XYZ file of C-alpha atoms in Angstrom:
494
model
C 153.901 47.497 75.636
C 154.354 46.236 72.076
C 157.800 45.826 70.584
C 156.577 44.844 67.121
C 158.079 47.800 65.297
C 161.532 47.236 66.767
C 161.289 43.530 66.055
C 160.547 44.283 62.399
C 163.534 46.627 62.242
C 165.708 43.927 63.773
C 164.563 41.304 61.314
C 165.252 43.665 58.419
C 168.707 44.326 59.829
C 169.408 40.618 60.078
C 168.183 39.992 56.548
C 170.524 42.581 55.068
C 174.219 42.865 55.682
C 173.930 46.674 55.546
C 172.829 46.867 59.198
C 176.319 45.985 60.385
C 175.487 42.532 61.725
C 178.670 40.639 62.370
C 177.974 37.118 60.998
C 179.532 34.111 62.589
C 180.792 31.622 60.015
C 181.039 27.883 60.386
C 184.715 28.172 61.080
C 184.124 30.392 64.063
C 182.917 28.896 67.336
C 181.553 31.234 69.997
C 183.106 30.319 73.343
C 181.008 29.407 76.356
C 179.817 32.520 78.173
C 179.603 34.712 75.056
C 176.548 36.994 74.909
C 174.370 36.858 71.793
C 170.943 38.117 70.719
C 168.247 35.440 70.790
C 164.877 35.940 69.083
C 162.522 34.886 71.857
C 159.122 33.527 70.687
C 157.172 36.001 72.855
C 159.587 38.762 73.915
C 161.377 39.673 70.711
C 165.169 39.882 70.858
C 166.723 39.272 74.280
C 170.346 38.841 75.401
C 171.353 35.228 75.985
C 174.533 33.509 77.139
C 176.119 30.639 75.191
C 176.144 27.509 77.371
C 177.083 24.944 74.708
C 179.060 26.132 71.656
C 179.058 24.394 68.295
C 179.424 24.839 64.539
C 175.943 23.608 63.518
C 173.966 24.857 66.479
C 174.490 26.415 69.879
C 172.606 26.270 73.171
C 171.892 29.551 74.948
C 170.348 30.562 78.278
C 168.250 33.734 78.345
C 170.083 36.277 80.473
C 168.822 36.410 84.053
C 166.767 33.211 83.748
C 167.240 29.453 83.590
C 165.379 29.317 80.259
C 167.448 27.530 77.589
C 167.025 27.391 73.816
C 168.818 25.951 70.812
C 169.900 28.190 67.948
C 170.660 26.601 64.599
C 173.439 27.865 62.363
C 172.296 27.589 58.746
C 173.756 28.565 55.380
C 177.212 29.050 56.826
C 176.077 32.061 58.854
C 174.707 32.166 62.384
C 171.571 34.292 62.548
C 172.843 35.977 65.666
C 174.796 39.025 66.691
C 177.145 39.747 69.554
C 175.809 41.584 72.606
C 178.090 44.399 73.731
C 178.334 45.601 77.320
C 176.511 48.914 76.733
C 173.406 47.006 75.638
C 172.901 45.432 79.073
C 172.105 48.703 80.881
C 169.538 51.409 80.009
C 171.237 54.016 77.832
C 169.913 57.590 77.600
C 171.195 57.959 74.031
C 170.974 54.909 71.802
C 173.573 56.245 69.359
C 176.169 54.485 71.549
C 175.011 51.049 70.358
C 177.018 48.938 67.963
C 175.496 46.708 65.313
C 173.146 44.898 65.275
C 171.109 47.990 66.147
C 167.576 46.537 66.051
C 167.940 44.094 68.971
C 169.926 46.632 71.017
C 167.269 49.335 70.567
C 164.474 46.911 71.398
C 166.178 45.712 74.560
C 167.015 49.249 75.656
C 163.358 50.261 75.385
C 162.411 47.184 77.383
C 164.892 48.050 80.134
C 163.705 51.661 80.250
C 160.079 50.594 80.484
C 160.795 48.160 83.318
C 162.736 50.837 85.195
C 159.915 53.359 84.801
C 162.061 55.629 82.622
C 159.824 57.439 80.202
C 162.437 58.907 77.927
C 165.454 57.807 75.935
C 166.809 59.290 72.734
C 168.509 58.649 69.433
C 170.613 61.766 69.047
C 168.199 64.700 68.730
C 165.151 62.383 68.492
C 163.343 61.801 71.784
C 161.882 58.306 72.283
C 159.072 57.985 74.850
C 158.148 54.668 76.489
C 154.689 55.644 77.699
C 153.750 53.612 80.816
C 150.095 54.666 80.697
C 150.092 56.479 84.031
C 151.280 59.656 85.730
C 154.956 60.333 86.290
C 156.461 62.260 89.199
C 158.764 63.920 86.645
C 155.965 65.637 84.727
C 153.802 67.521 87.250
C 153.563 71.311 87.774
C 156.175 71.375 90.551
C 158.438 69.023 88.610
C 158.175 71.415 85.684
C 159.562 74.183 87.877
C 162.177 72.006 89.563
C 163.289 69.954 86.575
C 166.874 70.646 85.652
C 166.024 70.464 81.951
C 164.192 73.773 82.313
C 167.450 75.751 82.548
C 167.485 78.311 79.795
C 171.224 78.739 79.462
C 172.883 77.245 76.409
C 175.967 76.619 78.519
C 174.283 74.415 81.151
C 175.416 70.807 81.413
C 173.771 68.255 79.076
C 170.471 67.041 80.480
C 168.917 63.584 80.551
C 166.361 62.950 77.767
C 163.022 64.510 78.692
C 160.126 66.185 76.878
C 160.806 69.319 78.946
C 164.433 69.331 77.801
C 163.357 68.922 74.171
C 160.906 71.833 74.423
C 163.478 74.035 76.201
C 166.024 73.214 73.486
C 163.549 74.259 70.785
C 162.982 77.565 72.592
C 166.720 78.179 73.001
C 167.339 77.493 69.299
C 164.536 79.859 68.324
C 165.953 82.667 70.482
C 169.552 82.077 69.408
C 169.014 81.665 65.657
C 165.911 83.822 65.207
C 164.238 80.972 63.283
C 160.928 79.184 63.855
C 161.207 75.681 65.345
C 159.014 72.568 65.241
C 158.392 69.591 67.524
C 156.895 66.614 65.652
C 155.054 63.935 67.662
C 154.462 60.596 65.956
C 153.433 57.140 67.166
C 150.609 54.619 67.423
C 147.214 55.488 68.876
C 147.440 55.358 72.661
C 151.225 55.829 72.696
C 150.983 59.168 74.523
C 151.504 61.670 71.679
C 148.806 64.070 72.841
C 150.039 63.960 76.436
C 153.592 64.685 75.296
C 152.235 67.612 73.303
C 150.551 68.973 76.429
C 153.759 68.599 78.441
C 155.909 70.356 75.866
C 153.351 73.159 75.596
C 153.271 73.374 79.403
C 156.962 74.227 79.510
C 156.877 76.574 76.538
C 153.979 78.588 77.941
C 155.739 79.220 81.246
C 159.376 79.132 80.202
C 160.051 82.769 81.167
C 158.546 82.334 84.646
C 160.703 79.331 85.633
C 163.696 79.546 87.893
C 162.176 81.596 90.703
C 161.817 80.586 94.328
C 158.420 78.937 93.669
C 156.201 78.021 90.721
C 154.529 81.086 89.194
C 150.918 81.562 88.106
C 150.316 81.139 84.360
C 150.387 84.344 82.331
C 147.167 85.523 80.580
C 148.517 84.346 77.206
C 149.350 80.960 78.685
C 145.886 80.631 80.223
C 144.241 81.317 76.877
C 146.381 78.630 75.254
C 145.394 76.162 77.971
C 141.717 77.009 77.485
C 142.112 76.466 73.733
C 143.699 73.058 74.314
C 140.875 72.088 76.677
C 138.194 72.969 74.100
C 139.911 71.089 71.290
C 140.257 68.067 73.573
C 136.506 68.153 74.272
C 135.480 68.483 70.616
C 138.249 66.495 68.936
C 139.100 63.534 71.180
C 137.183 60.353 71.885
C 137.557 57.081 73.729
C 138.945 54.242 71.615
C 139.818 50.668 72.470
C 143.396 51.803 73.143
C 142.987 55.180 74.805
C 140.297 57.064 76.730
C 141.272 60.381 75.136
C 142.571 59.696 71.647
C 142.886 62.674 69.309
C 140.839 62.078 66.168
C 142.414 64.840 64.108
C 145.820 66.184 63.126
C 146.814 69.372 64.895
C 149.477 72.036 64.556
C 149.784 74.310 67.578
C 152.025 77.310 66.915
C 153.119 79.186 70.040
C 154.292 82.738 69.322
C 157.113 84.252 71.392
C 158.412 87.785 71.660
C 161.767 87.941 69.849
C 163.404 89.916 72.649
C 162.002 88.561 75.907
C 161.155 85.035 74.760
C 157.770 85.173 76.535
C 154.696 83.567 74.964
C 152.489 86.236 73.367
C 149.818 84.090 71.751
C 149.554 81.523 69.005
C 147.608 79.865 66.210
C 146.032 76.433 65.824
C 145.471 74.536 62.598
C 143.516 71.279 62.420
C 143.272 68.669 59.675
C 141.473 65.395 58.971
C 138.854 65.427 61.732
C 137.288 61.945 61.881
C 133.735 62.906 60.926
C 132.559 59.316 60.445
C 132.699 58.932 64.238
C 129.981 61.592 64.676
C 127.322 59.735 62.681
C 128.565 56.466 64.154
C 125.820 53.832 64.460
C 123.203 55.815 62.505
C 125.476 55.807 59.428
C 125.355 52.015 59.161
C 128.185 49.495 58.966
C 130.104 50.778 62.005
C 127.783 49.819 64.854
C 130.091 47.292 66.480
C 133.126 49.541 66.399
C 131.349 52.592 67.819
C 129.651 50.578 70.541
C 133.084 49.521 71.791
C 134.392 53.077 71.503
C 132.683 56.432 72.040
C 131.630 59.509 70.171
C 133.397 62.803 70.871
C 133.775 63.756 74.538
C 131.741 66.953 74.261
C 128.485 65.015 73.788
C 128.999 62.936 76.923
C 130.188 65.950 78.902
C 127.061 67.927 78.026
C 124.732 65.005 78.758
C 126.343 64.337 82.147
C 127.051 67.859 83.379
C 124.567 70.281 81.807
C 122.709 72.379 84.364
C 118.869 72.167 84.597
C 118.316 75.466 82.792
C 120.505 74.448 79.865
C 118.820 71.034 79.715
C 115.401 72.671 79.459
C 116.419 75.228 76.806
C 118.117 72.670 74.553
C 116.217 69.479 75.460
C 119.354 67.686 76.661
C 118.895 64.077 77.789
C 121.161 61.395 79.242
C 123.773 59.945 76.866
C 122.030 56.551 77.013
C 118.935 58.155 75.409
C 120.651 58.976 72.120
C 121.570 56.638 69.294
C 124.835 58.542 68.697
C 126.068 58.138 72.276
C 124.508 54.819 73.314
C 127.116 52.223 74.252
C 127.423 48.574 75.142
C 125.919 48.056 78.601
C 128.188 49.152 81.438
C 128.011 47.795 84.935
C 126.205 50.341 87.111
C 129.372 51.329 88.978
C 131.324 51.790 85.717
C 128.599 54.003 84.234
C 128.491 56.115 87.378
C 132.274 56.567 87.215
C 132.075 57.585 83.533
C 129.321 60.093 84.310
C 131.324 61.655 87.150
C 134.368 62.068 84.896
C 132.255 63.552 82.085
C 130.498 65.956 84.481
C 133.833 67.181 85.863
C 135.222 67.669 82.368
C 132.061 69.564 81.380
C 132.795 72.116 84.107
C 136.349 72.489 82.732
C 135.016 72.890 79.185
C 132.588 75.603 80.311
C 135.422 77.418 82.101
C 137.475 77.260 78.890
C 134.610 78.759 76.855
C 134.339 81.635 79.320
C 138.129 82.040 79.513
C 138.365 82.502 75.732
C 135.726 85.208 75.783
C 133.105 83.375 73.704
C 129.824 85.244 74.223
C 126.782 83.746 75.945
C 124.777 84.056 72.719
C 127.383 82.142 70.735
C 127.661 79.558 73.508
C 123.889 78.989 73.425
C 124.005 78.528 69.642
C 126.912 76.114 69.989
C 125.164 73.947 72.574
C 121.900 74.064 70.615
C 123.718 72.708 67.559
C 125.219 69.866 69.609
C 121.805 68.939 71.009
C 120.304 69.064 67.500
C 122.964 66.650 66.239
C 122.074 64.162 68.980
C 118.349 64.468 68.207
C 118.926 63.948 64.486
C 120.567 60.635 65.320
C 117.273 59.478 66.898
C 115.269 60.037 63.702
C 114.052 57.234 61.479
C 112.040 57.011 58.268
C 108.772 55.310 57.223
C 106.438 55.314 54.214
C 104.383 58.500 54.153
C 101.156 56.835 52.925
C 98.201 58.457 51.187
C 98.291 62.141 50.370
C 102.073 62.224 49.954
C 104.081 63.218 46.900
C 104.346 59.628 45.710
C 103.469 56.097 46.793
C 107.029 55.483 47.988
C 107.541 58.821 49.738
C 109.170 58.736 53.160
C 108.349 60.696 56.300
C 110.198 61.363 59.540
C 109.353 59.188 62.540
C 110.920 58.548 65.923
C 113.621 55.908 65.844
C 114.176 53.249 68.480
C 115.465 55.759 71.015
C 112.920 58.449 70.115
C 109.996 56.052 70.576
C 111.028 55.490 74.173
C 111.079 59.221 74.888
C 108.410 61.051 72.896
C 105.228 59.224 73.864
C 103.722 62.604 74.699
C 104.512 66.123 73.540
C 106.599 67.120 70.487
C 108.235 64.305 68.515
C 111.956 64.016 67.902
C 111.761 65.657 64.477
C 109.959 68.704 65.880
C 112.551 69.121 68.634
C 115.465 68.737 66.211
C 113.897 71.265 63.832
C 113.369 73.797 66.639
C 116.995 73.442 67.732
C 118.095 74.066 64.136
C 115.839 77.104 63.798
C 113.624 75.639 61.052
C 110.185 74.054 60.845
C 109.499 70.343 61.046
C 108.254 70.393 57.446
C 111.498 71.997 56.245
C 113.565 69.347 58.014
C 111.464 66.541 56.539
C 111.744 68.025 53.060
C 115.536 68.332 53.377
C 115.961 64.699 54.476
C 113.242 62.901 52.473
C 113.143 64.721 49.131
C 115.552 65.889 46.452
C 114.971 68.902 44.212
C 115.640 68.396 40.505
C 115.733 71.254 37.992
C 115.181 70.852 34.267
C 115.230 74.176 32.448
C 112.728 76.356 34.273
C 110.976 73.392 35.800
C 111.675 72.137 39.338
C 110.442 68.821 40.684
C 110.545 67.182 44.116
C 111.624 63.551 44.005
C 111.053 61.274 46.973
C 114.070 59.375 48.277
C 114.334 55.770 49.414
C 114.800 54.889 53.065
C 118.519 54.201 52.585
C 118.970 57.509 50.739
C 117.184 59.325 53.573
C 119.488 57.645 56.097
C 122.510 58.723 54.082
C 121.227 62.306 54.065
C 120.707 62.236 57.810
C 124.265 60.978 58.371
C 125.604 63.640 56.007
C 123.664 66.370 57.814
C 124.958 65.198 61.196
C 128.596 65.099 60.070
C 128.466 68.420 58.234
C 126.850 70.145 61.193
C 129.618 68.899 63.455
C 132.291 69.889 60.938
C 130.924 73.436 60.885
C 130.739 73.547 64.675
C 134.375 72.408 64.869
C 135.543 74.923 62.249
C 133.630 77.747 63.975
C 135.246 76.777 67.273
C 138.735 76.782 65.748
C 138.115 80.221 64.206
C 137.010 81.665 67.576
C 139.947 80.057 69.377
C 142.411 81.618 66.938
C 140.805 85.017 67.377
C 141.172 84.682 71.155
C 144.830 83.579 71.147
C 146.107 85.735 68.267
C 149.359 87.609 68.881
C 150.710 90.905 67.583
C 154.158 92.362 67.203
C 157.476 90.851 66.214
C 157.257 87.168 67.127
C 158.838 83.813 66.373
C 157.096 80.435 66.680
C 157.618 76.968 68.076
C 155.086 74.651 66.416
C 153.935 71.345 67.905
C 152.678 68.845 65.321
C 150.499 66.013 66.683
C 150.422 63.466 63.839
C 148.139 60.408 63.622
């Protein structure tokens, strides 16, 4: 876990007297045994004990170790701060700390992480130290059992937890009659999306908690879960930091009945979808990055899990057969593991499509568009030769991946055109020529190879953008609520 941000805060605090740092002047000598903050070369600020006091420099031993360092006192002020007793134990609320705040906050997060404590807080702000694995405090049964799920305003204060934060937002909404918001912010891979799922998990079932056993999700809750599953498939991808990193900004508004407090539906808004990831290697300039990462999950899910009938109707191949989903070589066992995960997630995505009531006809169109996008990525361009519009005219040919696949039968361009519902000639005209109008005259100008490649990348990204927008529209139709409702919105920021 990186502590860089806290270290920067600490340095800023030390540089300015406004942070409350108590400087130690030359006339003051810290006695042996005093605890001070030492800026460790690899660990950031750590508590250390003075073993040899002085006015020019002091010697300290890092707390809990035999490691010793020398700290110089320059400019009449020691660049150190006193360590108070509350900083030596994990604190659930970091408002208790005295200055200097930066080192104390950093060390508290370190202690919480080592102890496996996911959550601390700064007043009303929840701070999550994501360990990168499952927690026994965040499963379905823990949701039901967790003491933070009590709905009464008069219950005893609870330890910091994402469930407690979500329950508090619901209580405030019911008490004040005002919409509430939970804002999730942090670095990529810090667990924002998972925290969003956990808070939504409590909010969807908050009126069914407190019985003798966990209850089944309500129909409205199930639709919300299906919506989240679909957006995860179409809007998350594997990055170097995280296997399922959201590549868009999302606002999930959960609507609750003003009287009963039960979830009645909701609305989802999305912003800033990372479309450059879709074109990936075929767009040029990003090959290395997208070979280390992956395209959106839905492509890999479909390639790994599509049933034979669907594969035949939409000409679906393995992910390694497409330019847009080809990756750096995996070991055989790693690739098999990836395929098993993708196939399992494909089944969950299909169940979500059915659960939201998307028709079979619309589903077929959706999957056909995804397959067409993958085929477009396998296209390349070459000089058309004699009989073309001009000597430099381009034509569609199979790219590196297409050449390996289409030795017999229809070429890649013909398959992509069929999936898009147009002819091969229409696709070639759209990618290789530009129409120019001058008065009543219209001319067809041939494009260069680089211009054709740019058009292909633009077509791929715009197709995916329309697929994503269509999906969001259908999700909102499926989860829409009626009646007198109030909302708790969950913002997942980049």
